[in-house]
GROMACS .gro file of C-alpha atoms in nm:
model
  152
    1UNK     CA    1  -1.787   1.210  -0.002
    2UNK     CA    2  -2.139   1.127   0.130
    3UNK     CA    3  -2.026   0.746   0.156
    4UNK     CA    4  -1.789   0.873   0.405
    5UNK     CA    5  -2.032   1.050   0.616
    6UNK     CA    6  -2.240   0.741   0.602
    7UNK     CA    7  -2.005   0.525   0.739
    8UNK     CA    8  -1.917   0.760   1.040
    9UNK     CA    9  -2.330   0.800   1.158
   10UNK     CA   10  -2.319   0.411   1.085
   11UNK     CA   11  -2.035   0.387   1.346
   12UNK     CA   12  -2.149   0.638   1.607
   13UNK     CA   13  -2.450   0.725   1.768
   14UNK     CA   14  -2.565   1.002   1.985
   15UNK     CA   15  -2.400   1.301   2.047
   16UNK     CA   16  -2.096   1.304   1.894
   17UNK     CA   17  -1.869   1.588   1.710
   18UNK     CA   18  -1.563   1.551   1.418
   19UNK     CA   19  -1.253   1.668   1.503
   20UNK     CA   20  -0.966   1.744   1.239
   21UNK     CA   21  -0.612   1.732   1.311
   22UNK     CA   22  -0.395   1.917   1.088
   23UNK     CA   23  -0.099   2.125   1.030
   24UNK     CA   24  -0.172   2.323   0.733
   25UNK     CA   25   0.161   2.434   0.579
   26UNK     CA   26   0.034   2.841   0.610
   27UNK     CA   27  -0.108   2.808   0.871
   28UNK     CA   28   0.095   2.540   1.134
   29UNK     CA   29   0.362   2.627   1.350
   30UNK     CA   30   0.713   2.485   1.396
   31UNK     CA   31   0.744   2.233   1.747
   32UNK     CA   32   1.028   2.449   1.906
   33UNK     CA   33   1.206   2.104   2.048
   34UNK     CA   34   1.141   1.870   1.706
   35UNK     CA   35   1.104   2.177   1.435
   36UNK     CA   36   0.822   1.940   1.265
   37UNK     CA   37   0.492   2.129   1.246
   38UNK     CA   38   0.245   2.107   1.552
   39UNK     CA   39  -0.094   1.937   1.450
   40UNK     CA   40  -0.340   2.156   1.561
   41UNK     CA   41  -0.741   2.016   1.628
   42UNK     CA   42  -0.987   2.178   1.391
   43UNK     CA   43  -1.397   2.169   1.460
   44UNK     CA   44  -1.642   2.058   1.215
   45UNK     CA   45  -1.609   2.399   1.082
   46UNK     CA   46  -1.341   2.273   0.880
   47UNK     CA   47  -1.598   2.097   0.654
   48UNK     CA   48  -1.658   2.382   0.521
   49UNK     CA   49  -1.292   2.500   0.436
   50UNK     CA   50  -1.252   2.163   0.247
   51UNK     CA   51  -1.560   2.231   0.055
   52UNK     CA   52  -1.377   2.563  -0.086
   53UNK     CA   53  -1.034   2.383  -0.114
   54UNK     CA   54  -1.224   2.110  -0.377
   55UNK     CA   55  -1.333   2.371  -0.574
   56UNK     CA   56  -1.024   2.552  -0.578
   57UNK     CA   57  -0.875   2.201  -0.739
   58UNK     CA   58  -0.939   2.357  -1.082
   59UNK     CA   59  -0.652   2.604  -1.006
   60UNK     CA   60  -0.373   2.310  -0.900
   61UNK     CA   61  -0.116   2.339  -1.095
   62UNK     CA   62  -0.133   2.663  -1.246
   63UNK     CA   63   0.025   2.969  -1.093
   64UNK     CA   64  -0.259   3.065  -0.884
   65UNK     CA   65  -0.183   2.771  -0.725
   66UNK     CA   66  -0.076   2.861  -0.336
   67UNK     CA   67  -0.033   2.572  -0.192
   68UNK     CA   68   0.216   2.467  -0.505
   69UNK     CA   69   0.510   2.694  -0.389
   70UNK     CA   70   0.598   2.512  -0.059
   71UNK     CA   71   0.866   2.330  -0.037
   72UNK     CA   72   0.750   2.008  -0.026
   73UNK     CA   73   0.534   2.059  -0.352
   74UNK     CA   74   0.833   2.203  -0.507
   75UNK     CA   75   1.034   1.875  -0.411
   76UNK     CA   76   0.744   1.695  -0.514
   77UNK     CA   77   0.742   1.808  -0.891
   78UNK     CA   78   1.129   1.780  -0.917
   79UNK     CA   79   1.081   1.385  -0.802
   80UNK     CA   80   0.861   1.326  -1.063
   81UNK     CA   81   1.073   1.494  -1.330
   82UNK     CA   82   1.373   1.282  -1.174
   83UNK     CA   83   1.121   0.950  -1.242
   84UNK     CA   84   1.085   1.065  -1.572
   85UNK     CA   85   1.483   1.088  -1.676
   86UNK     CA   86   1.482   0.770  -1.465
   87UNK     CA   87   1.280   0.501  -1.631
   88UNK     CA   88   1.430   0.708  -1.951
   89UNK     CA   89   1.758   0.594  -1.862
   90UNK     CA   90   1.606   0.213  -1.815
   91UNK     CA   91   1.466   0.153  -2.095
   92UNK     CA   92   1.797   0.276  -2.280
   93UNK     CA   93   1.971  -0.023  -2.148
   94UNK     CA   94   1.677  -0.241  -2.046
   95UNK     CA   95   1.670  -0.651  -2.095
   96UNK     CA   96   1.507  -0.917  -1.966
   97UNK     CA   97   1.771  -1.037  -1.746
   98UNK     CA   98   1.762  -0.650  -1.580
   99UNK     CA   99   1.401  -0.637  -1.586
  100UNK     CA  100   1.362  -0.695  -1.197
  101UNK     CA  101   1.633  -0.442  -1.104
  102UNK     CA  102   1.443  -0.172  -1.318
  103UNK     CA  103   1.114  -0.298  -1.145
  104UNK     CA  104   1.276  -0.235  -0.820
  105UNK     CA  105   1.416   0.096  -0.890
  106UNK     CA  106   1.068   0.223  -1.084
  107UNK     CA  107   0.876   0.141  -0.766
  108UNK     CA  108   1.073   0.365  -0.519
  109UNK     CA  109   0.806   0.631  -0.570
  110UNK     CA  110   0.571   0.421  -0.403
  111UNK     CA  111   0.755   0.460  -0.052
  112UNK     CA  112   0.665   0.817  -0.068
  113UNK     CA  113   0.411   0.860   0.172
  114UNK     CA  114   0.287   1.075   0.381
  115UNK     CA  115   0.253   1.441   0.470
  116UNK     CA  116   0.528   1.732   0.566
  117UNK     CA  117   0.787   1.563   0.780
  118UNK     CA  118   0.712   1.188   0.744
  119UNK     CA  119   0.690   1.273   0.367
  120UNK     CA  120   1.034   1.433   0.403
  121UNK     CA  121   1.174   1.151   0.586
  122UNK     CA  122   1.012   0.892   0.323
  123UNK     CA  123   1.210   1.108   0.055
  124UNK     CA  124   1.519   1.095   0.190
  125UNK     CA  125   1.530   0.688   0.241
  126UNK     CA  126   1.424   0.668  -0.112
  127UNK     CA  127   1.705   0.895  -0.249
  128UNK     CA  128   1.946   0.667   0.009
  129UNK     CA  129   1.810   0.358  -0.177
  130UNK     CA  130   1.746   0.533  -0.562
  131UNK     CA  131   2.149   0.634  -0.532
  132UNK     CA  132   2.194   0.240  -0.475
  133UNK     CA  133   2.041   0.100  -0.735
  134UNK     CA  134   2.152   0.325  -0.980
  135UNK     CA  135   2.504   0.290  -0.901
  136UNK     CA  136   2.470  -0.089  -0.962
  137UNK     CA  137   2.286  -0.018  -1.268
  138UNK     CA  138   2.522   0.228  -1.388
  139UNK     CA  139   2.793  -0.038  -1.320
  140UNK     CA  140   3.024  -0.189  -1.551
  141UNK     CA  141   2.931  -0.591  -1.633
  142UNK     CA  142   3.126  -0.751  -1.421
  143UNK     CA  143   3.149  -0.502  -1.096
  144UNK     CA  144   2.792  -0.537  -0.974
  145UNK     CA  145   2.643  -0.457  -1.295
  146UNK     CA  146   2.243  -0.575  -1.259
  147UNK     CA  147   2.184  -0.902  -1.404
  148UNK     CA  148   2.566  -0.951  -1.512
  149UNK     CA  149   2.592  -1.233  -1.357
  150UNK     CA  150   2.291  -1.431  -1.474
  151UNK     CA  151   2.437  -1.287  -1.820
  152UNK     CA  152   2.801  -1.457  -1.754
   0.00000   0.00000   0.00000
């Protein structure tokens, strides 16, 4: 993005060279003492690589897609076919007095941030929290059923 670039010779003068810190998923390998992938530092070079990866966007999705049979991509479709059967299962039951409960569990995908482990990490606290608040939605009125009380 030029506006980008603009900004960083706005903040910087002389001399001065970009440095990218990454752990590409091919490419990265495991920390031996934390098993999380070690960031490596990548020159300007890299500008280049990401210039090829946007244009290679066209192919996200399809099965020429590499980077779409990791792990974490693989996780990442099944989430949002879990979202879908989710807010699904919501609206099947949904009134006004549940209406913040379903807000609350439709906006667990937003905690999902982040890249390889600290996106796998972010998963797992929103499964902890997703298994929660279904169970209470799920819930008979009258054993923690959402909104039963403001119902009685």
């Amino acid at each position: 993005e030029p506006a980008f670039w603009e900004r960083v010779e706005a903040s910087f003068e002389g001399d001065y060279e970009v440095r990218f810190h990454l752990a590409p998923p091919l490419l990265a390998r495991p920390d031996p003492d934390t098993g999380k992938l070690r960031k490596k530092a990548y020159g300007p070079g890299m500008l280049k690589a990401f210039r090829w990866l946007a244009r290679l966007r066209r192919l996200r999705g399809t099965a020429w897609d590499v980077f779409g049979y990791s792990a974490e991509r693989r996780a990442e479709r099944a989430l949002i076919a879990q979202f879908e059967r989710d807010v699904l299962e919501l609206l099947e039951t949904l009134s006004f007095l549940r209406l913040p409960a379903a807000v609350e569990i439709a906006k667990l995908p937003e905690q999902i941030r982040g890249y390889g482990h600290v996106k796998a990490r972010n998963m797992e606290a929103a499964a902890t929290r997703r298994a929660e608040l279904l169970a209470a939605w799920r819930a008979p009125v009258g054993e923690g059923h959402a909104g039963a009380s403001a119902a009685a």
